[in-house]
Each structure stands twice: as structure tokens, then as C-alpha cells.
Coordinates of C-alpha atoms and ligand atoms in Angstrom, one line a residue:
M1 CA 5.2 -43.0 -94.1
N2 CA 4.7 -40.6 -96.7
N3 CA 4.2 -37.9 -93.9
F4 CA 7.2 -39.0 -92.2
S5 CA 9.6 -38.3 -95.1
D6 CA 7.7 -35.0 -95.7
L7 CA 8.6 -34.2 -91.9
H8 CA 12.4 -34.6 -92.9
V9 CA 12.0 -32.2 -95.9
H10 CA 10.3 -29.6 -93.6
Q11 CA 12.8 -30.3 -90.9
S12 CA 15.7 -29.4 -93.3
K13 CA 14.0 -25.9 -94.2
A14 CA 13.0 -25.1 -90.6
T15 CA 16.4 -26.1 -89.4
S16 CA 18.1 -23.9 -91.8
Q17 CA 15.8 -21.0 -90.8
I18 CA 16.7 -21.3 -87.1
M19 CA 20.5 -21.8 -87.7
E20 CA 20.5 -18.6 -89.5
T21 CA 19.2 -16.7 -86.4
L22 CA 21.8 -18.2 -84.1
H23 CA 25.4 -17.3 -83.7
D24 CA 26.2 -20.8 -82.4
G25 CA 24.0 -23.0 -84.4
K26 CA 24.9 -26.5 -82.0
L27 CA 22.4 -24.8 -79.5
F28 CA 19.7 -25.9 -81.8
K29 CA 19.1 -29.6 -80.6
T30 CA 16.1 -31.8 -81.7
L31 CA 17.2 -35.1 -80.3
A32 CA 16.4 -35.9 -76.4
Y33 CA 19.5 -35.9 -74.0
I34 CA 19.9 -39.2 -71.7
N35 CA 23.0 -40.1 -69.9
G36 CA 25.1 -37.6 -71.8
K37 CA 24.0 -38.8 -75.1
W38 CA 21.7 -37.4 -77.7
V39 CA 19.1 -39.9 -78.3
C40 CA 16.4 -40.4 -81.4
G41 CA 13.0 -41.5 -80.7
D42 CA 10.6 -43.4 -83.0
E43 CA 8.8 -40.1 -84.4
E44 CA 9.1 -36.4 -84.6
K45 CA 6.6 -33.5 -83.9
P46 CA 6.6 -30.1 -85.2
V47 CA 7.2 -27.1 -83.2
I48 CA 5.3 -23.9 -84.1
N49 CA 6.4 -20.5 -84.4
P50 CA 3.5 -18.6 -82.8
H51 CA 4.2 -15.6 -84.8
D52 CA 3.2 -16.8 -88.0
N53 CA 2.6 -20.5 -87.3
S54 CA 5.4 -21.6 -89.6
I55 CA 7.4 -24.8 -88.7
A56 CA 10.2 -24.0 -86.5
G57 CA 11.7 -27.6 -86.4
Y58 CA 10.9 -30.9 -85.2
F59 CA 11.9 -32.7 -82.0
T60 CA 12.0 -36.5 -81.5
Q61 CA 9.5 -38.5 -79.4
L62 CA 11.0 -41.4 -77.2
N63 CA 9.5 -44.4 -76.8
H64 CA 8.7 -46.4 -73.6
R65 CA 11.9 -48.4 -73.6
Q66 CA 14.0 -45.1 -74.0
I67 CA 12.2 -43.3 -71.2
N68 CA 12.7 -46.3 -68.9
Q69 CA 16.3 -46.2 -69.9
A70 CA 16.5 -42.7 -68.8
I71 CA 15.1 -43.4 -65.6
D72 CA 17.7 -46.2 -65.0
C73 CA 20.6 -43.9 -66.2
A74 CA 19.4 -41.0 -63.9
D75 CA 19.2 -43.5 -60.8
N76 CA 22.8 -44.9 -61.6
A77 CA 24.0 -41.4 -61.7
F78 CA 22.6 -40.7 -58.4
Q79 CA 25.0 -42.0 -55.9
P80 CA 28.0 -40.7 -57.6
W81 CA 26.6 -37.2 -57.7
R82 CA 25.4 -37.1 -54.5
K83 CA 28.8 -38.2 -53.0
L84 CA 30.4 -35.4 -54.3
Q85 CA 30.9 -32.2 -52.1
A86 CA 28.4 -29.6 -52.1
K87 CA 31.3 -27.5 -53.5
Q88 CA 32.3 -29.6 -56.2
R89 CA 28.5 -29.8 -57.2
A90 CA 28.8 -26.2 -57.0
E91 CA 31.6 -25.8 -59.3
Y92 CA 29.8 -27.9 -62.2
L93 CA 26.8 -25.5 -61.7
H94 CA 28.8 -22.2 -61.7
R95 CA 30.2 -23.6 -65.0
W96 CA 26.7 -24.0 -66.4
Y97 CA 25.5 -20.7 -65.4
D98 CA 28.7 -19.3 -67.2
E99 CA 27.7 -20.9 -70.4
I100 CA 24.2 -19.9 -70.2
I101 CA 25.1 -16.4 -69.8
K102 CA 27.5 -16.7 -72.7
A103 CA 25.0 -18.0 -74.9
K104 CA 22.1 -15.5 -73.8
R105 CA 21.5 -14.1 -77.1
D106 CA 21.0 -17.2 -79.1
L107 CA 19.0 -18.8 -76.0
A108 CA 16.7 -15.9 -76.1
H109 CA 16.3 -15.8 -79.8
L110 CA 15.4 -19.5 -79.9
M111 CA 12.7 -19.0 -77.1
V112 CA 11.3 -16.2 -79.2
I113 CA 10.9 -18.4 -82.0
E114 CA 9.1 -21.3 -80.4
Q115 CA 7.6 -19.2 -77.6
G116 CA 6.6 -15.9 -79.3
K117 CA 7.5 -13.4 -76.4
L118 CA 9.6 -10.2 -76.7
L119 CA 13.2 -10.7 -77.2
S120 CA 13.5 -8.3 -74.1
E121 CA 11.3 -10.8 -72.2
A122 CA 13.2 -13.8 -73.3
E123 CA 16.4 -12.4 -72.6
G124 CA 15.3 -11.4 -69.0
E125 CA 14.2 -14.8 -68.7
I126 CA 17.6 -16.5 -69.4
E127 CA 19.1 -14.2 -66.7
Y128 CA 16.4 -15.0 -64.1
G129 CA 16.6 -18.7 -64.9
A130 CA 20.3 -18.7 -64.8
S131 CA 20.2 -16.8 -61.3
F132 CA 18.8 -19.7 -59.7
I133 CA 21.6 -21.8 -60.8
R134 CA 24.1 -19.3 -59.1
W135 CA 22.0 -19.2 -56.1
F136 CA 21.5 -22.9 -55.2
A137 CA 25.3 -23.6 -56.2
E138 CA 25.8 -21.5 -53.3
E139 CA 23.0 -22.4 -51.1
A140 CA 23.7 -26.0 -51.2
Q141 CA 27.0 -25.4 -49.4
R142 CA 24.7 -24.0 -46.5
S143 CA 22.2 -26.5 -46.3
Y144 CA 23.0 -27.4 -42.6
G145 CA 21.3 -30.0 -40.3
E146 CA 20.4 -29.3 -36.7
T147 CA 21.7 -30.4 -33.4
I148 CA 18.5 -30.8 -30.9
P149 CA 18.6 -30.6 -27.1
S150 CA 18.4 -34.3 -26.1
H151 CA 15.6 -35.6 -24.2
I152 CA 17.7 -39.1 -23.9
D153 CA 20.2 -39.6 -21.4
N154 CA 23.7 -39.7 -23.0
A155 CA 22.6 -39.3 -26.5
Q156 CA 23.1 -36.6 -29.1
L157 CA 20.5 -35.8 -31.4
M158 CA 20.9 -34.3 -34.8
T159 CA 19.3 -33.9 -38.5
F160 CA 20.9 -34.0 -41.9
R161 CA 19.3 -33.0 -45.3
E162 CA 20.0 -35.7 -47.6
P163 CA 19.0 -35.5 -51.4
I164 CA 15.8 -37.6 -52.3
G165 CA 17.2 -39.3 -55.4
V166 CA 16.0 -39.0 -58.9
A167 CA 13.5 -36.1 -59.5
A168 CA 11.0 -35.5 -62.3
L169 CA 10.5 -32.1 -63.5
I170 CA 7.5 -31.4 -65.7
T171 CA 7.5 -27.8 -67.2
P172 CA 5.0 -25.6 -69.1
W173 CA 5.7 -23.4 -72.3
N174 CA 5.2 -20.0 -70.7
F175 CA 8.7 -20.0 -69.4
P176 CA 10.3 -22.5 -71.1
S177 CA 14.0 -21.9 -69.6
A178 CA 13.4 -20.3 -66.2
M179 CA 10.9 -23.1 -64.9
I180 CA 13.4 -25.9 -65.7
T181 CA 16.4 -24.1 -64.0
R182 CA 14.4 -22.9 -61.1
K183 CA 13.6 -26.5 -60.3
A184 CA 16.6 -28.2 -61.7
S185 CA 19.5 -26.2 -60.0
A186 CA 17.9 -26.7 -56.4
A187 CA 17.5 -30.5 -57.1
M188 CA 21.2 -30.8 -58.8
A189 CA 22.8 -28.7 -56.0
I190 CA 21.3 -30.8 -53.3
G191 CA 22.7 -33.9 -54.9
C192 CA 19.3 -35.4 -56.8
T193 CA 19.6 -36.2 -60.6
V194 CA 16.8 -35.0 -62.8
L195 CA 14.7 -36.2 -65.7
I196 CA 12.8 -32.9 -67.2
K197 CA 10.0 -33.3 -69.4
P198 CA 9.6 -29.9 -71.2
A199 CA 6.3 -28.7 -72.7
S200 CA 5.8 -29.9 -76.5
E201 CA 5.4 -26.3 -77.5
T202 CA 8.9 -25.4 -76.8
P203 CA 11.5 -28.1 -76.3
F204 CA 14.1 -26.3 -77.9
S205 CA 15.0 -24.0 -75.0
A206 CA 15.3 -27.1 -72.9
L207 CA 17.6 -29.0 -75.2
A208 CA 19.7 -26.0 -75.4
L209 CA 20.0 -26.0 -71.6
A210 CA 21.1 -29.6 -72.2
E211 CA 23.9 -28.6 -74.6
L212 CA 25.4 -26.2 -72.2
A213 CA 25.2 -28.6 -69.5
E214 CA 27.3 -31.0 -71.4
R215 CA 29.5 -28.2 -72.2
A216 CA 29.7 -27.3 -68.4
G217 CA 30.9 -31.2 -68.1
I218 CA 28.2 -32.0 -65.8
P219 CA 28.2 -36.0 -65.4
A220 CA 26.4 -38.0 -67.6
G221 CA 22.9 -38.8 -66.3
V222 CA 22.4 -36.1 -63.9
F223 CA 20.7 -33.9 -66.1
N224 CA 18.3 -35.4 -68.8
V225 CA 15.9 -34.0 -71.2
I226 CA 13.2 -36.5 -72.1
T227 CA 10.9 -35.4 -75.2
G228 CA 7.5 -37.3 -76.1
N229 CA 4.1 -37.8 -75.3
A230 CA 3.1 -36.0 -71.8
Q231 CA 1.0 -38.8 -70.6
T232 CA 3.3 -41.7 -71.6
I233 CA 6.5 -39.9 -70.0
S234 CA 4.4 -38.8 -66.8
T235 CA 2.9 -42.2 -66.5
L236 CA 6.4 -44.2 -66.5
F237 CA 7.7 -41.4 -64.4
C238 CA 5.1 -41.8 -61.6
D239 CA 4.9 -45.4 -61.7
S240 CA 8.8 -46.0 -61.3
D241 CA 10.0 -46.5 -57.8
K242 CA 13.0 -45.2 -58.8
V243 CA 11.9 -41.7 -59.4
K244 CA 11.6 -40.4 -55.7
A245 CA 10.2 -36.7 -56.2
L246 CA 7.9 -35.0 -59.0
S247 CA 8.1 -31.2 -59.3
F248 CA 5.3 -29.9 -61.7
T249 CA 4.6 -26.7 -63.3
G250 CA 1.6 -25.9 -65.2
S251 CA -2.1 -25.9 -65.0
T252 CA -4.2 -27.0 -61.9
Q253 CA -6.1 -29.3 -64.0
V254 CA -3.0 -31.3 -64.9
G255 CA -1.5 -30.9 -61.5
K256 CA -4.3 -32.6 -60.2
L257 CA -4.0 -35.7 -62.6
L258 CA -0.3 -35.9 -61.6
L259 CA -1.0 -35.9 -58.0
E260 CA -3.2 -39.0 -58.6
K261 CA -0.8 -40.9 -60.7
A262 CA 2.1 -40.2 -58.2
A263 CA 0.1 -41.5 -55.1
H264 CA 0.6 -45.1 -56.3
T265 CA 4.4 -44.7 -55.5
V266 CA 4.0 -42.0 -52.6
K267 CA 6.3 -39.7 -54.2
K268 CA 7.0 -36.2 -52.9
C269 CA 5.2 -33.9 -55.1
S270 CA 5.6 -30.3 -55.5
M271 CA 3.0 -28.5 -57.6
E272 CA 3.4 -24.8 -59.1
L273 CA -0.1 -24.3 -60.7
G274 CA -2.4 -21.7 -62.1
G275 CA -3.2 -18.3 -60.6
N276 CA -6.0 -15.8 -60.8
A277 CA -4.1 -12.7 -59.4
P278 CA -5.9 -9.6 -58.1
F279 CA -4.2 -6.1 -58.4
I280 CA -5.8 -3.8 -55.9
V281 CA -5.4 -0.2 -56.4
L282 CA -5.8 1.7 -52.9
P283 CA -7.9 4.8 -52.7
D284 CA -4.8 7.2 -52.0
M285 CA -3.1 6.0 -55.1
D286 CA -2.2 8.3 -58.4
A287 CA -4.7 6.8 -60.7
K288 CA -2.2 7.3 -63.6
Q289 CA 0.6 5.6 -62.1
A290 CA -1.5 2.8 -60.9
A291 CA -2.8 2.1 -64.5
T292 CA 0.7 1.8 -65.7
A293 CA 1.7 -0.6 -63.2
A294 CA -1.7 -2.6 -63.7
A295 CA -0.9 -2.7 -67.7
E296 CA 2.6 -3.9 -66.9
A297 CA 1.4 -6.6 -64.4
R298 CA -1.1 -7.6 -66.9
F299 CA 0.4 -7.6 -70.1
Q300 CA 3.7 -9.2 -69.6
T301 CA 4.5 -12.4 -71.7
S302 CA 1.3 -11.5 -73.5
G303 CA -0.8 -12.1 -70.2
Q304 CA 0.4 -16.0 -70.3
D305 CA 2.1 -15.5 -67.1
C306 CA 0.9 -17.3 -63.7
L307 CA 1.5 -13.9 -61.9
A308 CA -0.5 -11.8 -64.4
A309 CA -2.9 -9.5 -62.8
N310 CA -6.0 -11.1 -63.8
R311 CA -8.6 -9.1 -62.2
I312 CA -7.9 -5.3 -61.6
F313 CA -9.7 -3.9 -58.6
V314 CA -10.1 0.0 -58.4
P315 CA -11.8 2.2 -55.9
E316 CA -14.9 3.8 -57.3
T317 CA -13.3 7.3 -56.9
L318 CA -10.6 6.5 -58.8
Y319 CA -12.3 4.5 -61.6
P320 CA -13.1 7.3 -64.2
A321 CA -9.5 8.6 -64.2
F322 CA -7.8 4.8 -63.9
I323 CA -10.1 3.7 -66.9
A324 CA -9.2 6.7 -69.3
R325 CA -5.3 6.2 -68.8
F326 CA -5.8 2.4 -68.9
A327 CA -7.6 3.0 -72.2
E328 CA -4.8 5.0 -73.5
I329 CA -2.1 2.4 -72.8
V330 CA -4.3 -0.3 -74.3
E331 CA -4.6 1.4 -77.6
Q332 CA -0.8 2.2 -77.6
Q333 CA 0.2 -1.2 -77.5
V334 CA 2.2 -2.7 -80.8
M335 CA 1.3 -6.3 -81.1
G336 CA 3.9 -8.0 -83.2
S337 CA 6.7 -10.3 -83.6
G338 CA 9.2 -10.8 -80.5
L339 CA 11.7 -9.9 -82.8
T340 CA 10.7 -6.7 -83.8
P341 CA 11.8 -4.0 -81.4
A342 CA 8.9 -1.7 -81.8
S343 CA 6.6 -4.7 -80.6
T344 CA 5.3 -4.6 -76.8
I345 CA 3.2 -7.5 -76.8
G346 CA 3.9 -10.8 -78.6
P347 CA 1.4 -13.4 -80.0
L348 CA -0.2 -16.2 -77.9
I349 CA 1.4 -19.7 -77.9
N350 CA -1.4 -21.2 -80.4
R351 CA -4.6 -21.0 -82.0
T352 CA -6.3 -22.8 -79.3
T353 CA -5.3 -20.2 -76.9
V354 CA -6.6 -17.4 -79.2
S355 CA -10.1 -19.2 -79.7
A356 CA -10.1 -19.7 -75.8
A357 CA -9.7 -15.7 -75.3
Q358 CA -12.4 -15.3 -78.0
E359 CA -14.8 -17.2 -76.0
L360 CA -13.8 -15.5 -72.8
I361 CA -14.8 -12.4 -74.5
A362 CA -18.0 -13.8 -75.6
D363 CA -19.0 -15.0 -72.6
A364 CA -18.3 -11.6 -70.7
I365 CA -20.0 -9.7 -73.3
S366 CA -23.1 -12.0 -73.6
K367 CA -23.3 -11.2 -69.6
G368 CA -23.1 -7.5 -69.7
A369 CA -19.4 -6.6 -70.1
H370 CA -18.1 -3.8 -72.1
I371 CA -15.0 -3.5 -74.4
E372 CA -13.8 0.0 -73.4
A373 CA -10.5 -0.3 -75.6
Q374 CA -8.8 -2.8 -77.7
A375 CA -5.5 -2.6 -79.4
K376 CA -4.7 -3.5 -83.1
V377 CA -3.5 -6.9 -84.0
P378 CA -1.7 -8.2 -87.1
S379 CA -3.7 -10.2 -89.5
T380 CA -1.4 -13.4 -89.3
G381 CA -0.2 -15.3 -86.4
N382 CA -1.6 -16.1 -83.1
Y383 CA -2.4 -12.5 -82.0
F384 CA -5.2 -11.5 -79.6
P385 CA -5.7 -7.7 -79.0
A386 CA -5.0 -6.4 -75.6
T387 CA -8.4 -5.4 -74.3
L388 CA -9.7 -3.3 -71.6
L389 CA -12.9 -4.8 -70.4
T390 CA -15.5 -2.9 -67.9
Q391 CA -18.9 -3.7 -66.5
V392 CA -17.3 -7.1 -65.4
T393 CA -19.0 -9.3 -62.8
P394 CA -18.1 -12.4 -60.6
A395 CA -20.5 -14.5 -62.8
M396 CA -18.3 -14.1 -65.8
R397 CA -15.4 -16.6 -66.8
V398 CA -12.8 -13.7 -67.1
Y399 CA -13.5 -13.0 -63.3
R400 CA -13.0 -16.8 -62.4
E401 CA -10.6 -18.2 -64.5
E402 CA -7.2 -17.8 -64.9
T403 CA -7.3 -16.0 -68.6
F404 CA -3.7 -16.4 -69.9
C405 CA -4.3 -13.8 -72.4
P406 CA -4.1 -9.7 -72.8
I407 CA -7.7 -9.3 -71.7
A408 CA -7.7 -6.8 -68.6
P409 CA -11.1 -6.9 -66.6
V410 CA -11.1 -3.7 -64.3
I411 CA -13.7 -3.8 -61.3
P412 CA -14.9 -1.0 -59.3
Y413 CA -15.0 -1.4 -55.3
R414 CA -16.4 0.3 -52.4
S415 CA -14.4 -0.7 -49.2
L416 CA -11.2 -2.4 -48.3
E417 CA -13.0 -5.3 -46.5
Q418 CA -15.0 -5.6 -49.8
V419 CA -12.0 -5.8 -52.3
I420 CA -9.9 -8.1 -49.8
E421 CA -13.4 -10.4 -50.0
M422 CA -13.5 -10.1 -53.6
S423 CA -9.8 -10.9 -54.3
N424 CA -9.9 -14.0 -52.2
D425 CA -13.3 -15.1 -53.8
T426 CA -11.1 -17.9 -56.0
E427 CA -9.9 -21.5 -55.9
Y428 CA -6.4 -19.9 -56.8
G429 CA -4.1 -18.4 -54.2
L430 CA -0.8 -17.7 -56.1
A431 CA 0.0 -13.9 -56.2
A432 CA -1.7 -10.4 -55.5
Y433 CA -0.5 -6.9 -55.8
V434 CA -1.2 -4.0 -54.0
Y435 CA -0.7 -0.4 -55.0
G436 CA -1.0 2.6 -52.5
H437 CA 0.4 4.4 -49.6
D438 CA -1.5 4.0 -46.3
I439 CA 0.4 1.6 -44.4
H440 CA -2.8 0.6 -42.3
Q441 CA -4.4 -0.5 -45.6
I442 CA -1.2 -2.1 -46.8
W443 CA -1.0 -4.3 -43.9
Q444 CA -4.7 -5.2 -43.9
C445 CA -4.1 -6.4 -47.3
M446 CA -0.8 -8.4 -46.8
R447 CA -2.3 -10.0 -44.0
G448 CA -5.9 -10.7 -45.3
L449 CA -5.0 -11.7 -49.1
E450 CA -5.1 -15.7 -49.0
F451 CA -2.1 -15.7 -51.6
G452 CA 1.3 -17.2 -51.3
M453 CA 2.9 -14.1 -52.6
V454 CA 1.7 -10.7 -52.0
S455 CA 3.4 -7.7 -53.7
V456 CA 3.2 -4.1 -52.3
N457 CA 4.0 -1.3 -55.1
S458 CA 6.2 -3.3 -57.2
V459 CA 5.4 -5.6 -60.4
K460 CA 8.4 -7.4 -60.0
M461 CA 8.5 -9.9 -57.0
T462 CA 10.2 -12.8 -58.1
G463 CA 14.1 -13.8 -57.9
P464 CA 16.3 -16.8 -56.2
P465 CA 16.0 -15.5 -52.9
I466 CA 12.4 -15.6 -52.4
P467 CA 9.9 -18.4 -51.8
F468 CA 7.9 -18.8 -55.0
G469 CA 4.4 -20.5 -54.4
G470 CA 0.8 -20.5 -54.1
M471 CA -2.0 -21.3 -51.6
K472 CA -5.0 -23.3 -52.2
Q473 CA -5.6 -24.9 -55.6
S474 CA -2.2 -22.7 -56.9
G475 CA 0.0 -25.5 -55.7
L476 CA 2.2 -27.3 -53.0
G477 CA 5.6 -26.3 -52.1
R478 CA 8.0 -23.3 -52.7
E479 CA 10.6 -22.9 -55.3
G480 CA 13.6 -20.6 -54.7
S481 CA 15.2 -19.4 -51.2
K482 CA 16.4 -22.0 -48.7
H483 CA 12.8 -23.7 -48.9
G484 CA 13.5 -24.7 -52.6
F485 CA 15.5 -27.6 -51.3
D486 CA 12.6 -29.1 -49.1
D487 CA 11.0 -30.6 -52.5
F488 CA 14.1 -32.5 -53.2
S489 CA 15.5 -33.7 -50.0
E490 CA 14.6 -35.4 -46.7
V491 CA 15.6 -34.5 -43.3
K492 CA 17.1 -37.3 -41.8
Y493 CA 17.2 -37.6 -37.9
C494 CA 19.9 -39.6 -36.0
C495 CA 20.0 -40.4 -32.5
L496 CA 23.6 -41.3 -31.5
G497 CA 23.7 -42.5 -27.8
A498 CA 26.6 -43.6 -25.9
L499 CA 27.0 -47.2 -24.7
P500 CA 27.4 -47.4 -20.8
T501 CA 31.1 -48.7 -20.0
V502 CA 30.9 -52.3 -19.1
S503 CA 32.5 -53.1 -15.7
G504 CA 35.9 -54.9 -15.9
S505 CA 36.5 -53.9 -19.5
Ligands
LIG1 P1 -0.2 -27.8 -68.9 O1 -1.1 -27.8 -70.0 O2 -0.6 -28.2 -67.6 O3 1.2 -28.4 -69.3 C1 2.2 -28.3 -68.5 C2 3.2 -29.8 -68.7 O4 2.2 -30.7 -68.3 C3 3.7 -29.8 -70.1 O5 5.0 -30.4 -70.1 C4 2.6 -30.9 -70.7 O6 2.8 -31.6 -71.7 C5 2.3 -31.6 -69.5 N1 0.9 -32.2 -69.4 C6 -0.1 -31.8 -70.3 N2 -0.9 -32.8 -70.2 C7 -0.6 -33.8 -69.5 C8 -1.3 -34.9 -68.8 N3 -2.5 -35.1 -69.1 N4 -0.4 -35.7 -68.4 C9 0.8 -35.4 -67.9 N5 1.4 -34.4 -68.2 C10 0.9 -33.4 -68.9 O7 0.2 -26.1 -68.6 P2 0.4 -25.1 -69.8 O8 -0.6 -24.8 -70.6 O9 1.9 -25.6 -70.4 O10 1.3 -24.0 -69.0 C11 0.3 -23.1 -68.5 C12 0.2 -23.2 -66.8 O11 1.4 -23.3 -66.3 C13 -0.9 -22.0 -66.4 O12 -2.1 -22.6 -65.4 C14 0.1 -21.4 -65.4 O13 -0.3 -20.7 -64.4 C15 1.1 -22.3 -65.0 N6 2.3 -21.8 -64.6 C16 2.5 -22.0 -63.3 C17 3.6 -21.5 -62.4 C18 4.0 -21.4 -61.1 O14 4.9 -21.0 -60.8 N7 2.9 -21.3 -60.3 C19 4.7 -21.0 -63.6 C20 4.4 -21.0 -64.9 C21 3.5 -21.6 -65.3 P3 2.9 -31.3 -73.4 O15 3.4 -29.8 -73.6 O16 3.8 -32.5 -73.9 O17 1.3 -31.5 -73.6

């Protein structure tokens, strides 16, 4: 228990540091949010600032009973929420959107403190995440059913899209706000209530969203944030018959575990999992222009992005010029705190991730790879240098695995057929990039790449109107666009027959 009282001393210090950085200190919440109330669990857990490994604050850990109560509350809130008109739900969501945009600066600061990314990236994420709320608020008002030409005499056939019920949303730390809003806005707009389990590294961004949902007047029980032990929470969600859908964003490894757990109650599952994105430079591309785009696609969010360019393929003819320019870019990177304007790459999320990156480099070097260029890193915090790696082969882990750090392996290729085959040689299938001019080659890539999203000549590819999601072991389902409702709704078919007239009546 001594440790417990120490926690409170730490908490008050850490809390005051965060409060100083926020204009609106009430956005910093450490308790869970259930049924419109802030709930204290049995224990607390620290959140570590990746920039310097100081304690940013503590957040509560709910117990079994409290988690089950949260499930009951979300279930009780479902019928009244689904019975509102789509327009009425949209009005709540628009108010929530407005609150988030008003609080953008503070939300971004909170995110930098717990996640480490650059302030500009954090602000971009808040806007990106909020844009889904506005999109789905509108889109739900157009979630039409169908009428079907009848094959049955005297019957009208039709479908309705109905909300599935309580949806459990489990989210990762790399996009601590947008991965919540991308799911929750679709679910809530169509009429579901949600139970959110944020990553333990980044609970404060999730809890701040709850504070803003409360300010927007979203009814109690519709939006709940459940903090605590991941295995306990996910088991209770998966075992409950009241939870009808499970939407997960995170690693493929954990996604597989959750699919198994959710099988017992036959939940509708959607999975946004890991990636191993190829970045293909076509032979008619300017090497310097391609290097700039590839570096952007590799280093955003310190490389901790499911869309990050994980393997960069360059034609042999362009290879020397590309490497020369990419090396310059790597050496120019300023690695530092997300709150320092000069920084271009922030820290990794924790020490474990830094060790994992070191192991990837060691594996590659032991198999013949060469470090062509490396950025400088601060001496403290969870920094790993932006690194250009050459002489990379398919036998190396950096080629096979989602690296989630700023290591850039650049691999030469000879023909288009070869590079498409190399790109597809992975169990992942989330996103791919192609840069070039020749429309025939671009078309071959667009159709030949086994990835859910192929972006040509643009690093930016996501946003509310597009169906975000992966093939193969990168996941199941799509988020955003009209398809974003599929995982949170059922298509109900109704056959409306006409009774024959009874003679004499
Ligand atoms: P993770 O380790 O799979 O964790 C994701 C979430 O699952 C967290 O809330 C975590 O809770 C929880 N979790 C961890 N172990 C669990 C278990 N055994 N049972 C139940 N829940 C568990 O992933 P991450 O490291 O946070 O995120 C990085 C991964 O997310 C990468 O693979 C990345 O590609 C993927 N990602 C994919 C997309 C996409 O849209 N496809 C977007 C972003 C990220 P705790 O934090 O409490 O452990």
C-alpha cells in the first residue's frame, strides 16, 4: 500500500504539469466515463511521457463489477438512442464535433504529452478524427434501405438498415483520438451505443473526448470509456451477449486473439490490423521527388503508422540518385519533443519499442544490410534515429514485419512484374503507394497489388469519404464511407404480403 500512497503524490505533481499546458484544465480526466458519470476503479496506472519517460499522470483501472455495469448501462441506453431520428442523433454529433474543434489545441497538447507525436501531427489527427463525426452525422440520414422487385405474388419486398446494438471498440495508442472517433461516430450515428477501451499508453485523449461528449449533451450511456486491464475488459466484452459488435484497431496478433474470444457469442467483428506497405517508385519518376514523398510516407508519426511505407522499392536505374537524396533527408531530420517547433520526428511510444527497433537493425546487419544514413537523437527519452538501410533482402525481419519505427529499407528492383510480386509477398495487405507517370504501369500496380488501399502519387489517402481497411491479415471490414456503417448495423429484409380478399366480407 505504500506504493499506492506514492502514486497519489506523483499524481498531483504530474497533474499540475499537464494542467499548466492546457487552457481548459477540465479536459484532463483520470477517471473512467460510464453512463454519464466519472467512475473511480480500484487501482491506478501511470501514463508515461515518451519524450522523457516522466509520469504524465495516472488513470483509473476499473474492476469486473464496474465493467459489467458499464455494459448494462450501454445496453439500457441503446433503445432510447436508436429510437431518435437520425437527424436528432446528428444534432448531438454536430455539437460534439464543435466541442472537439474548439478544444483542438488542448487535445493536441494532451496527445503530445502521452503519445509523443509532433504537435502539428496531433492537431492534424484531432481534425481528421473530428471530420468522421461530421461525416457520419450526415451520412446516417441517408442510410437508405432498398425495395426489391418481388418474386412473390402480391408482396412488396424491402430492406432496412438497423443498428446492431452495443458496440465494443478497442483502440491503439498510435492514433489515440482518431481511431476512437472513426469507429464511434459511425456506430453512434446509425444508432448504436459504444463502450470504448483505449490503449493504456494513451487514455487521456479518450477521456477528454468523453468530457466533450458530455458537454455536447450526448445522453448518458451512449458513449462510455472503460479503462483498465486489456484482457479483463476484452473478455467481459466478448463474453457478454449484450455486446453485439466488436471493432478493434491494433496489432494482427491481438486481433486474432479477439476474433477467437468473440466467436463464443458470434459477434460481428471488424478488425483494422497491421500493415507492411510497399512504396513503389516507377522508372519514369524523378528520383529526388520520389525520395521526398517516400520519406514523408515512412517517417510520419515516427514511423508508428499502419500506413507507413515499410519497404521502399526503387528501380535499379534510379537507385543511386534516390539513395543520395534519401540519405540527405534522413540526416536533416531533427528528432525531438513534439512540443518543440523545430522537431521533425518525435519519440517512439516506449522503451520496449526502442529495443524492438534495435533488434530489427541488429537482425538486418547480421544478414548483410548496411546503414547508409542515420539521424541524430537526443540522449534521453524513447528516441530511435531515422535510418536508411540498404542491401536489404526478404530474409530480414525489416522486410517481413511491420517495423513501426523510422527505419527505411530501400530495395532495388528490375521489372514491374518483379516489384508487384515482391510487394505482395507479405501476409499483410493494408496500404500501398505507387509513384510515377506511365498510366499503363500505374494501372498494372493498381490492379495487381493485393492491398485494400492503393495510393498513386499521393501520400495522403485517408479521410471520411473513403473505405479504409485491409486485405489478407490486415483486417476485416472497412471504416469511413458508406461502408463504415456495415460493421455496426444489420440489413433487415421484410416481405409485406397482401391477404387475399375473403369472399363475402
Ligand atoms: P495492440 O498491442 O494490438 O493494442 C491495441 C489495443 O488492444 C489496446 O487497447 C490494447 O490494450 C489492447 N490489447 C493488447 N493486448 C490485448 C489482449 N491480449 N487482449 C485484448 N486486448 C488487448 O496494438 P498497438 O501496439 O496499440 O497498436 C499498434 C498496431 O495497431 C499496429 O499493428 C498498427 O498497424 C495497428 N493499427 C492499425 C490501424 C488500421 O487502421 N489498420 C490503425 C492504427 C494502428 P492495452 O494498451 O491496455 O494493452
